[in-house]
CSV table of C-alpha atoms and ligand atoms in Angstrom, one decimal:
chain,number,residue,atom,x,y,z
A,175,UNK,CA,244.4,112.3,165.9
A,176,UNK,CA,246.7,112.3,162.7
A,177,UNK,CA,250.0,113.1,164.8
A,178,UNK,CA,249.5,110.4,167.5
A,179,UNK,CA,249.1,107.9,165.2
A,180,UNK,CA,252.1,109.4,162.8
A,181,UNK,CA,254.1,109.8,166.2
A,182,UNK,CA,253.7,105.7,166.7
A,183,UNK,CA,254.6,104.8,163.7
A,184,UNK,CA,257.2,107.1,163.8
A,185,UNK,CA,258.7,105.2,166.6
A,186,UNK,CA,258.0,101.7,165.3
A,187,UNK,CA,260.0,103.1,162.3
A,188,UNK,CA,262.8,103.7,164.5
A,189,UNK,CA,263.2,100.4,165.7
A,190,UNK,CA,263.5,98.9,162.7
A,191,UNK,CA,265.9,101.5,161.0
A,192,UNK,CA,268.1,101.3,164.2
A,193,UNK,CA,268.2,97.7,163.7
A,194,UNK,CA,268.7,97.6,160.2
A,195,UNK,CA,271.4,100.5,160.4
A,196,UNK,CA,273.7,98.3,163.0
A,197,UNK,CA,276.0,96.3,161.3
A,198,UNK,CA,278.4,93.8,162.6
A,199,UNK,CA,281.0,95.0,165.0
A,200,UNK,CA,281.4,94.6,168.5
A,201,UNK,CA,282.5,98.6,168.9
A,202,UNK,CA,278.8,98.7,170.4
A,203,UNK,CA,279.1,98.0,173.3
A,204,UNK,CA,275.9,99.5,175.3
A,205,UNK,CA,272.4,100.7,174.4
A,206,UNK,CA,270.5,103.6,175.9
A,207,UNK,CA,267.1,102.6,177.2
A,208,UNK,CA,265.1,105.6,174.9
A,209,UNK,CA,266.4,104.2,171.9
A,210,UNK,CA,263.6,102.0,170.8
A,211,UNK,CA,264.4,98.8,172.6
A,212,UNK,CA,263.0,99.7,176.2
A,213,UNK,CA,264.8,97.8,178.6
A,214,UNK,CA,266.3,95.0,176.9
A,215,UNK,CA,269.0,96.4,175.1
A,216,UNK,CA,270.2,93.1,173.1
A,217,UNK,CA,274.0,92.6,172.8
A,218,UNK,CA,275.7,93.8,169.9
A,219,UNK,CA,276.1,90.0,168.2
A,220,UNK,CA,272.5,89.1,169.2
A,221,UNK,CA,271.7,92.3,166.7
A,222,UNK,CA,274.0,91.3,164.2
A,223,UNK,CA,272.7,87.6,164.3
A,224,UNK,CA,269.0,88.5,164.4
A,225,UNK,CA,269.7,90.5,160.9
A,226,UNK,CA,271.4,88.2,159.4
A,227,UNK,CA,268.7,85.3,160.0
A,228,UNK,CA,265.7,87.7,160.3
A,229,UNK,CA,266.8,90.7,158.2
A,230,UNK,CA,265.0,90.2,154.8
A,231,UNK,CA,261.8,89.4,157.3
A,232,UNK,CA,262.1,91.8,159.3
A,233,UNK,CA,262.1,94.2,156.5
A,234,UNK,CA,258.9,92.5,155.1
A,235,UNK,CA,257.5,92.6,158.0
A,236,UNK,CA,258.6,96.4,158.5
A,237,UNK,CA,257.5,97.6,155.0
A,238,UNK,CA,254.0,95.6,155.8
A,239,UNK,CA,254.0,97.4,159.2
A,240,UNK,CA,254.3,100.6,157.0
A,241,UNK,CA,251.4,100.3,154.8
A,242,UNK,CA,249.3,99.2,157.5
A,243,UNK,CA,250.1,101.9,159.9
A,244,UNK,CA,249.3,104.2,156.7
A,245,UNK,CA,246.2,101.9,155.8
A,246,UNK,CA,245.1,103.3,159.6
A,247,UNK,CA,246.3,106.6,159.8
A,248,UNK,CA,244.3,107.2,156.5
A,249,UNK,CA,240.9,105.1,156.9
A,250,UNK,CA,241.1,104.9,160.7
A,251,UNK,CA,238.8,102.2,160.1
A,252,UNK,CA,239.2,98.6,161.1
A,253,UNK,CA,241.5,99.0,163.6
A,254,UNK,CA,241.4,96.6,165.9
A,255,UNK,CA,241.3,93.9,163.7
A,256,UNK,CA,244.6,95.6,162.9
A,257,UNK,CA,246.2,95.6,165.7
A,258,UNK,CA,245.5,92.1,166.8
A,259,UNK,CA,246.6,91.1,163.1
A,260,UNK,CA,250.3,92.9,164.2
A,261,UNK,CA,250.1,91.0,167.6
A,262,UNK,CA,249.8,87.6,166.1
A,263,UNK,CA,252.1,88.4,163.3
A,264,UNK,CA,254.6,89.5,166.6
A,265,UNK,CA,253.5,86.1,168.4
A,266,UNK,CA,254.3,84.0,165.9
A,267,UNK,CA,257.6,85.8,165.5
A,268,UNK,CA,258.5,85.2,168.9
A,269,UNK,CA,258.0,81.7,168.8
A,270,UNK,CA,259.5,80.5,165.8
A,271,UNK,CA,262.2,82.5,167.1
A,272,UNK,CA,264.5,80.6,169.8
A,273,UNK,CA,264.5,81.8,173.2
A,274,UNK,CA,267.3,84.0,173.7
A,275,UNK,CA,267.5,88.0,172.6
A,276,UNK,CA,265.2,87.3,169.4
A,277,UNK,CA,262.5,86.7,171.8
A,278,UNK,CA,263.4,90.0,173.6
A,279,UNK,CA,263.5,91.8,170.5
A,280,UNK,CA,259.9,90.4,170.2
A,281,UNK,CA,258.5,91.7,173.6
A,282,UNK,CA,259.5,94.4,172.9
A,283,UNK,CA,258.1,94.9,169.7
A,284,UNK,CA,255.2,93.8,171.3
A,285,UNK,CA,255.0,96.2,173.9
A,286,UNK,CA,255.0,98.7,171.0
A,287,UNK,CA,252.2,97.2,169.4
A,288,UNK,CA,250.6,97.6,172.8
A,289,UNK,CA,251.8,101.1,172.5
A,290,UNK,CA,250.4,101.7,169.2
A,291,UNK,CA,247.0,99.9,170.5
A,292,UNK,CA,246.6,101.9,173.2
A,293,UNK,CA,247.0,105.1,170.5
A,294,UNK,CA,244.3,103.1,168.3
A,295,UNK,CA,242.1,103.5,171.7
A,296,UNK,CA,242.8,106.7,172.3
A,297,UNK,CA,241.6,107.5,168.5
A,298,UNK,CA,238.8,105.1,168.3
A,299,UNK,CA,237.2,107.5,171.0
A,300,UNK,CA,238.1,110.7,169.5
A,301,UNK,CA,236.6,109.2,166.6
A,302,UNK,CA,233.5,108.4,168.5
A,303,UNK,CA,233.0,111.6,169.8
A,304,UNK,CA,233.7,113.3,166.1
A,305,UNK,CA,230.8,110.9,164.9
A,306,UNK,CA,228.4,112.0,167.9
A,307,UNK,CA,229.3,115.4,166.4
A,308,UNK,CA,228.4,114.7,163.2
A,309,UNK,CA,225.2,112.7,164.0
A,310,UNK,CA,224.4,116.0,165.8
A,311,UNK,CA,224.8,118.1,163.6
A,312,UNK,CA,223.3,115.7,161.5
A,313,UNK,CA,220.2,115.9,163.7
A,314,UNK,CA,220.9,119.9,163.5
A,315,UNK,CA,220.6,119.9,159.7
A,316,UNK,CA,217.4,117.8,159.4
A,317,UNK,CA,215.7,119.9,161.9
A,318,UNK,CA,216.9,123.1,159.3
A,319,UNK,CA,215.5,121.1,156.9
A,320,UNK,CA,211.8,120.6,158.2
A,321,UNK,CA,212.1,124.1,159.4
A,322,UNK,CA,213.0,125.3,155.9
A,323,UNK,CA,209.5,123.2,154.1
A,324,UNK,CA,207.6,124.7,157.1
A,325,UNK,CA,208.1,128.0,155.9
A,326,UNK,CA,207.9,127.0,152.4
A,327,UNK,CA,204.5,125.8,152.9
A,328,UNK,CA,204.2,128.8,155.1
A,329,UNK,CA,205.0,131.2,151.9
A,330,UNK,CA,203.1,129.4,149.6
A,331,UNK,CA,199.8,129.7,151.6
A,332,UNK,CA,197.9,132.8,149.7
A,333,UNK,CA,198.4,136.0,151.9
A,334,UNK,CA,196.2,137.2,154.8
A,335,UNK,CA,195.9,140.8,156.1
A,336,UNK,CA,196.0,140.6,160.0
A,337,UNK,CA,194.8,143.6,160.8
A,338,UNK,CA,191.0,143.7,160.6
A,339,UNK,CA,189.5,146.0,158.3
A,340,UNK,CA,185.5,146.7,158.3
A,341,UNK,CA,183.9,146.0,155.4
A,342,UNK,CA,181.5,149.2,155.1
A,343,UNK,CA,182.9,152.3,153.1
A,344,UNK,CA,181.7,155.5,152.1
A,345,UNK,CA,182.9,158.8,151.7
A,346,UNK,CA,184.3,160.0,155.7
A,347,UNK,CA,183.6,158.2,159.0
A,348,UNK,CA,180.0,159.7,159.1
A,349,UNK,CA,179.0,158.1,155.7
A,350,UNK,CA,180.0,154.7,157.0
A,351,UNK,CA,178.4,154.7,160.2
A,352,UNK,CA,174.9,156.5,158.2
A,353,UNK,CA,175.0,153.0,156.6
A,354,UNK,CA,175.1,151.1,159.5
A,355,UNK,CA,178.4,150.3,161.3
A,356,UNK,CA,178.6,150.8,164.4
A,357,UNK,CA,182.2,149.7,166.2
A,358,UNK,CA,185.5,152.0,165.8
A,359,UNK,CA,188.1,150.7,163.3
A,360,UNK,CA,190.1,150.8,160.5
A,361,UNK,CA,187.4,151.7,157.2
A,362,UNK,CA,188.1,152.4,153.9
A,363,UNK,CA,186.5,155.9,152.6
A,364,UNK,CA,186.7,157.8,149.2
A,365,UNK,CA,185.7,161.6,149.8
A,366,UNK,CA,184.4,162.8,146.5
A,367,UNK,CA,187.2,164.8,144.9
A,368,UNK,CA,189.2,161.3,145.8
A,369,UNK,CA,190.5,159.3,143.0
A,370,UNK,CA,191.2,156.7,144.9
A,371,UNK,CA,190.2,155.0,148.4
A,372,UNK,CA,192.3,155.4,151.9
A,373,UNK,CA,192.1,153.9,154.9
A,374,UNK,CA,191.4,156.1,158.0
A,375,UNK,CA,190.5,155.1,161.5
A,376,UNK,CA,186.8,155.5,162.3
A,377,UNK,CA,185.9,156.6,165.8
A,378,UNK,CA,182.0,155.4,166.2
A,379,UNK,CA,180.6,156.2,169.1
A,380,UNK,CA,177.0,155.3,170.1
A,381,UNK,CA,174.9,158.2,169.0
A,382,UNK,CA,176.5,156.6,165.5
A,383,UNK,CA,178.3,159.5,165.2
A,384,UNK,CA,181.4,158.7,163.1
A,385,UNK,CA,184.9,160.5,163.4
A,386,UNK,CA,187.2,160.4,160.8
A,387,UNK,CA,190.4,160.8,163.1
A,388,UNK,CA,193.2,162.8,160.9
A,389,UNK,CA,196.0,163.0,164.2
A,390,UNK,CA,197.1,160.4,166.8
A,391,UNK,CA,199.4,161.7,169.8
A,392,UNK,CA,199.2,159.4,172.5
A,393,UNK,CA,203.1,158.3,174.2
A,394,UNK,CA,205.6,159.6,171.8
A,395,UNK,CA,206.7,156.5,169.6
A,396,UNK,CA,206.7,158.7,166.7
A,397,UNK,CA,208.7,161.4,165.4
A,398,UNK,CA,206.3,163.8,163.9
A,399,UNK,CA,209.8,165.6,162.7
A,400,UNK,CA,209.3,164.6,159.2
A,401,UNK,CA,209.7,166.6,155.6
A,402,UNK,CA,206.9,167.8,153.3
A,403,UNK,CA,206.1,164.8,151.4
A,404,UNK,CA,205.7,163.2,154.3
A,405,UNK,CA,203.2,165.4,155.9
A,406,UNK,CA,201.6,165.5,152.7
A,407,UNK,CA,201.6,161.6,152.1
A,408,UNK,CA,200.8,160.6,156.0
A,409,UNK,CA,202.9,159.0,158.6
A,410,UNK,CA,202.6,156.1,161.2
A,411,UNK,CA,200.2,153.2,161.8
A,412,UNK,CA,196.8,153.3,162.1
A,413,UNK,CA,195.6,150.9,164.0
A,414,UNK,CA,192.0,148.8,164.1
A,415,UNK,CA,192.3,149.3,168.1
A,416,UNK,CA,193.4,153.1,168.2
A,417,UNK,CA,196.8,152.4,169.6
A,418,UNK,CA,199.6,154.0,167.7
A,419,UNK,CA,200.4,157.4,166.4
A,420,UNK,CA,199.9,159.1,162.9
A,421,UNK,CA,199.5,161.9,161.1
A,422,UNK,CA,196.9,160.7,158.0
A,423,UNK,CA,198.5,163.4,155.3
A,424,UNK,CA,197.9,166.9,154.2
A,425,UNK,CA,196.1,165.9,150.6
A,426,UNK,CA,193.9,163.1,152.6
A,427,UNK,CA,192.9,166.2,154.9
A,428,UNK,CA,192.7,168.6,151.7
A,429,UNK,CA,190.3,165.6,150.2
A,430,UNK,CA,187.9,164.8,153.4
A,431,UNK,CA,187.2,168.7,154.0
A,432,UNK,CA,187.4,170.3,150.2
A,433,UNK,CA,184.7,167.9,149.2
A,434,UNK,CA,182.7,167.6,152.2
A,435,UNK,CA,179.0,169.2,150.8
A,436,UNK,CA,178.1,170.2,154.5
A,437,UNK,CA,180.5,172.4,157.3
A,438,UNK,CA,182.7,170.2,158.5
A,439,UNK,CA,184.1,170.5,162.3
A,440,UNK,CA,187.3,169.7,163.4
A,441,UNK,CA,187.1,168.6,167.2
A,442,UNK,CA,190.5,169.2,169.0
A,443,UNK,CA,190.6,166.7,172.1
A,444,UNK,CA,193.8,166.9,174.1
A,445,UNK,CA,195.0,165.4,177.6
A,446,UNK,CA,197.2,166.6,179.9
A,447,UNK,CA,199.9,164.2,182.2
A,448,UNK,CA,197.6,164.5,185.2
A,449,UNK,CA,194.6,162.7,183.1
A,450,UNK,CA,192.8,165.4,182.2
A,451,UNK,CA,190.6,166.1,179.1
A,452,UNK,CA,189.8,169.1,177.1
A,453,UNK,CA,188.0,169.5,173.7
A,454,UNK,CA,187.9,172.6,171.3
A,455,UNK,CA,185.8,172.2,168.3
A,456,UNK,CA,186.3,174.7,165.0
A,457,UNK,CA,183.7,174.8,162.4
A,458,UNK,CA,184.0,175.4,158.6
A,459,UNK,CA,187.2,174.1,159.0
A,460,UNK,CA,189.2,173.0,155.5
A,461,UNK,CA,192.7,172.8,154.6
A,462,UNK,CA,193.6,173.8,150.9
A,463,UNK,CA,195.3,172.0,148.0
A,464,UNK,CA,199.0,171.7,147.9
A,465,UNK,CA,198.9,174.2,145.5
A,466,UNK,CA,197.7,176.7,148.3
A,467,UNK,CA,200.4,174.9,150.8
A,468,UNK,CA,197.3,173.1,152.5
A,469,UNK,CA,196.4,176.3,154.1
A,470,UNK,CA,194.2,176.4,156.9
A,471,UNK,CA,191.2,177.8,157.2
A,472,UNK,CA,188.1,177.4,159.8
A,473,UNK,CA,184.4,179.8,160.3
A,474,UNK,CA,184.4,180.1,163.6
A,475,UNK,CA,185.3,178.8,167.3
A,476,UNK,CA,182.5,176.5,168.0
A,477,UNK,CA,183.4,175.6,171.6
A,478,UNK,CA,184.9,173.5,174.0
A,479,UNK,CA,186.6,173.3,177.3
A,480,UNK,CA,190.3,174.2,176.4
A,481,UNK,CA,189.7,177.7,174.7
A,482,UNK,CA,190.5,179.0,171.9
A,483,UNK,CA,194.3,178.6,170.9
A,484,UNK,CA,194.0,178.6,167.3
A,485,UNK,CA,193.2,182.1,167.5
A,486,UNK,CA,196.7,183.2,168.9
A,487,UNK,CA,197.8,184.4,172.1
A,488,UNK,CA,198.9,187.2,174.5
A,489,UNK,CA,202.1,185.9,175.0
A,490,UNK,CA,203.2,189.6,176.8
A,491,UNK,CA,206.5,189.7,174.7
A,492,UNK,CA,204.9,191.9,171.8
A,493,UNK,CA,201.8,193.4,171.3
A,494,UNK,CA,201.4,191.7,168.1
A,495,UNK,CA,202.1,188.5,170.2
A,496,UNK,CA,198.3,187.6,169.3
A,497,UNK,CA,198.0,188.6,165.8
A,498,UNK,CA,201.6,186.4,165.0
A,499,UNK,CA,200.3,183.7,166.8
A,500,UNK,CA,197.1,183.2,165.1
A,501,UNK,CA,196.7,179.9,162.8
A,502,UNK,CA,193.5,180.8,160.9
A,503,UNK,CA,194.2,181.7,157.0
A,504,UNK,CA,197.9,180.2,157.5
A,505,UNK,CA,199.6,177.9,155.0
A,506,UNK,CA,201.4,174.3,156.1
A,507,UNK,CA,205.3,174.5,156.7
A,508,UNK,CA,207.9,172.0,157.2
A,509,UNK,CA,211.4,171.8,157.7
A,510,UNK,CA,212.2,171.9,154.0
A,511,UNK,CA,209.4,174.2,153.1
A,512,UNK,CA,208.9,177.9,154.8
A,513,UNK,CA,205.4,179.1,154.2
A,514,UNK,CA,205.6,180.6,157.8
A,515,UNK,CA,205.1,184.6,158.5
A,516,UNK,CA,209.1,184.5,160.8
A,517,UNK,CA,212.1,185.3,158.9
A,518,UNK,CA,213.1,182.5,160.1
A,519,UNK,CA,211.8,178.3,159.6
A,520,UNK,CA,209.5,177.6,162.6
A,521,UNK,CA,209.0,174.2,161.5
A,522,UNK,CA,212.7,173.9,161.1
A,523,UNK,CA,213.2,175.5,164.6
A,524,UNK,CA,210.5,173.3,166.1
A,525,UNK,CA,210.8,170.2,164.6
A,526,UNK,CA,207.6,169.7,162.9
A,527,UNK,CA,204.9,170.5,160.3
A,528,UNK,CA,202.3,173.1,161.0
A,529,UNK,CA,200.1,175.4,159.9
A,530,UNK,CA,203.3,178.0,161.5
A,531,UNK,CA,202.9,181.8,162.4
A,532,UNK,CA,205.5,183.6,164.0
A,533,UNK,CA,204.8,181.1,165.4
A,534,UNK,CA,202.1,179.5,167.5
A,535,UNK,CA,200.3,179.4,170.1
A,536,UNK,CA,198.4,175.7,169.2
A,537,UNK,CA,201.0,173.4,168.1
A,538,UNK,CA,199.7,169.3,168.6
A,539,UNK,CA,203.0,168.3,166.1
A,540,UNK,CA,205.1,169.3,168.7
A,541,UNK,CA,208.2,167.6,169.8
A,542,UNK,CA,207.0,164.9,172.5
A,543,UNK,CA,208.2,165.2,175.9
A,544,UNK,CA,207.4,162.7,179.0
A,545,UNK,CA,206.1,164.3,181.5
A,546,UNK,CA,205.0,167.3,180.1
A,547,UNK,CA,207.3,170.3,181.3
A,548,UNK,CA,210.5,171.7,179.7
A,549,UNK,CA,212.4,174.8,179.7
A,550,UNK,CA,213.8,176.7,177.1
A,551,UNK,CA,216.9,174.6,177.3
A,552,UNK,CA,215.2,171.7,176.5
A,553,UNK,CA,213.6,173.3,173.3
A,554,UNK,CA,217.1,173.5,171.8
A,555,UNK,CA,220.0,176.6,170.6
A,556,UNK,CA,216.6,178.6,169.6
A,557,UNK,CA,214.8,178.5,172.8
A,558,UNK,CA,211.6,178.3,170.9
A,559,UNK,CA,208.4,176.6,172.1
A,560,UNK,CA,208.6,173.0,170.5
A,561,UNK,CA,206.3,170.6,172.7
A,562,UNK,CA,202.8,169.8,172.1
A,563,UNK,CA,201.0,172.8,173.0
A,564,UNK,CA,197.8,174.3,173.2
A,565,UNK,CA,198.5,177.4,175.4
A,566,UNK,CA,194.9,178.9,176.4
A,567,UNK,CA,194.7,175.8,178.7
A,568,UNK,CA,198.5,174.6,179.6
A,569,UNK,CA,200.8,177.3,179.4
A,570,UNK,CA,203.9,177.2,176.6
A,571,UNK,CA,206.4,175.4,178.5
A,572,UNK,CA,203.6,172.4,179.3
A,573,UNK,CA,203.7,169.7,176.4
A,574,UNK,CA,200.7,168.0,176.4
A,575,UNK,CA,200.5,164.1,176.4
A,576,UNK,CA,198.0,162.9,174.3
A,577,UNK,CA,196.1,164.6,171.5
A,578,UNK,CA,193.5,164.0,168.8
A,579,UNK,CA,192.3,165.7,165.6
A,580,UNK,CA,189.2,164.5,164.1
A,581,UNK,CA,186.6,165.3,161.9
A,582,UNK,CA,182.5,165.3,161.5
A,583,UNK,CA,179.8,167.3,159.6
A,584,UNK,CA,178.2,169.9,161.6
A,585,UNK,CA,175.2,168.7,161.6
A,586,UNK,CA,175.9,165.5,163.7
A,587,UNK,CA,177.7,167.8,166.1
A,588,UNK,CA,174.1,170.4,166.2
A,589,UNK,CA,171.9,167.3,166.1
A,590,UNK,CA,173.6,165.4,168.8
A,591,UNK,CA,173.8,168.3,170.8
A,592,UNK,CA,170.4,168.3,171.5
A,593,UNK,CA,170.7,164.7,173.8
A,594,UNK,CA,171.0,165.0,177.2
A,595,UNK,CA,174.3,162.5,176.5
A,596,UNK,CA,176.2,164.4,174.3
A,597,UNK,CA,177.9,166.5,177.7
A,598,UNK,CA,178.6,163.2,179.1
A,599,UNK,CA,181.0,162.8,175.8
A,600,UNK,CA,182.3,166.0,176.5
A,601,UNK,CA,180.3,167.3,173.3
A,602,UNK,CA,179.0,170.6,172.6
A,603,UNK,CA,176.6,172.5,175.0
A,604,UNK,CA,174.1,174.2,172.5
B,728,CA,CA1,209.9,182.0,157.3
């Protein structure tokens, strides 16, 4: 908008230098029309006679011109008022001037005012639309604004968690629901040895059996590839509706079954990509302090449907296929810590942490894959087994796609056995 207005004045400025530059002589004998005079080019006496009547006007009038045109290009306000101020100024010009070239020269400065009004236009909406902009934005602002107190008020508010947690604790899953709970959910439980409470998801079904559930496969959203301290510490989300992955940590494991007074089982449930469910259940079963690389230990196969893989497997490569595969008695590895029996890292070579052989025949921290089969290719430059297996029902190149590990005392397991209900559950046949 600044040059428009700069270019008008520019040319009003022009007329008047040109006319002030002219002096008498009669050498001039023609005009151009693009000087600044339009179409009436005055004569070069009718020049020379308007200055020297109208000169020292003229140049008040110009200098005044000047300012105002400044006044306007600056403030861009007022003008209008302006503009019609020029044209009466020009008006009154004309006629106090006689009617001959002087009243040329005044058309013609007044179609330049015209000019210069029609500029003035042409701004006023420009400046109309910048302050539709600006009220905008204005608007823009004040809705930041209320947004900004919203969330204010928001963060002052005292903090709520939004994921439920039950109320009841006790020392494991059974504890809790021996004092009366009776829904599945996130509970918080201090095993005996524990100096402090955890959370752990609670699996309570309606014989008021309660699982402590220490693994969560179930579509592959986490990356069980993960370091010692992270198998130790736990990893994922426990959720109150049993819908994300985790493994709950080696030392929360070492806690619930170290200090557990009666045999505690360790119930294996797995299901395959066609929808299928098997259960294996180990009894006895413990896992050792970090000291002892939270070995793993278990009395005996208790039973279930999907046989027993964590006691190794006739693979046919080697004899001693079985004895290398077995996971009883064997100490917890990870990529950055070899405990395993293989020159080599299993965990390193299969992307996980386990209670690694040489290597495995059950392995539920296995690399996920959709779908369920891969070859050796897709296990990587090793060609090792690396999906979730558990070979004495799938065999190794079938990766299972959901799995659970969970624990409960014996004695629920014999007790419940004895109800008609407990094979509906898929429980133990005693
Ligand atoms: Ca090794």
């Amino acid at each position: 908008m600044a040059p428009s207005l700069l270019a008008a004045a520019g040319g009003l400025l022009l007329l008047f230098s040109f006319t002030s530059a002219q002096t008498r002589g009669d050498s001039i004998v023609s005009c151009s029309s693009n000087d600044g005079f339009g179409k009436y080019c005055p004569t070069t006496c009718g020049v020379a006679d308007y200055l020297q009547r109208y000169t020292d006007i003229a140049t008040e009038d110009v200098d005044y011109l000047l300012r105002e045109l400044e006044t306007i290009s600056n403030l861009t306000q007022g003008t209008e008022e302006k503009v019609v101020y020029m044209k009466d100024s020009a008006i009154s010009h004309q006629k106090s001037s006689p009617q001959d070239s002087y009243y040329k020269k005044s058309v013609s400065m007044l179609e330049d005012v015209r000019q210069f009004e029609k500029t003035i236009t042409a701004q006023d909406q420009q400046i109309f639309e910048l302050e539709n902009l600006i009220s905008s934005n204005e608007r823009r602002m004040a809705d930041l604004k209320q947004l900004s107190l919203q969330l204010q008020q928001k963060c002052s508010e005292p903090c709520k968690d939004s994921v439920e947690i039950q109320p009841t604790t006790g020392s494991d899953c059974q504890d809790i629901a021996n004092k009366g709970a009776t829904i599945s959910g996130l509970y918080y439980v201090k095993p005996a040895k524990a100096t402090e409470k955890f959370l752990v998801y609670c699996e309570i079904d309606t014989f008021r059996r309660g699982f402590t559930v220490i693994q969560r496969r179930r579509d592959g959203k986490l990356d069980f590839n993960k370091d010692w301290i992270q198998y130790k510490e736990g990893f994922g989300y426990l959720s109150p509706d049993d819908t994300t992955e985790f493994w709950l940590g080696n030392e929360k494991i070492h806690l619930l079954t170290a200090s557990a007074a009666i045999p505690t089982v360790l119930r294996i449930e797995l299901v395959d990509w066609d929808g299928k469910k098997k259960y294996a259940d180990y009894t006895m079963f413990r896992v050792g302090p970090e000291a002892d690389m939270y070995r793993l230990t278990y009395g005996y196969y208790l039973g279930g449907d999907a046989g027993d893989a964590f006691d190794g497997f006739d693979f046919g490569d080697d004899p001693s296929d079985k004895f290398y595969t077995s996971h009883n008695g064997m100490q917890f590895s990870t990529r950055d810590k070899d405990n395993d029996k293989y020159d080599g890292n299993c965990a390193q070579q299969d992307g996980s942490g386990w209670w690694m052989n040489r290597c495995h025949a059950a392995h539920l921290n296995g690399k996920y894959y959709q779908g369920g089969r891969y070859t050796e290719k897709d296990a990587g430059e090793y060609g090792f087994d690396n999906g979730i297996i558990w070979v004495t029902w799938h065999n190794r190149w079938y990766s299972l796609k959901e799995t659970t590990m969970k624990l409960i005392p014996l004695s629920r397991i014999a007790t419940e056995g004895q109800h008609a209900g407990v094979k509906q559950f898929g429980g133990l046949d005693v």
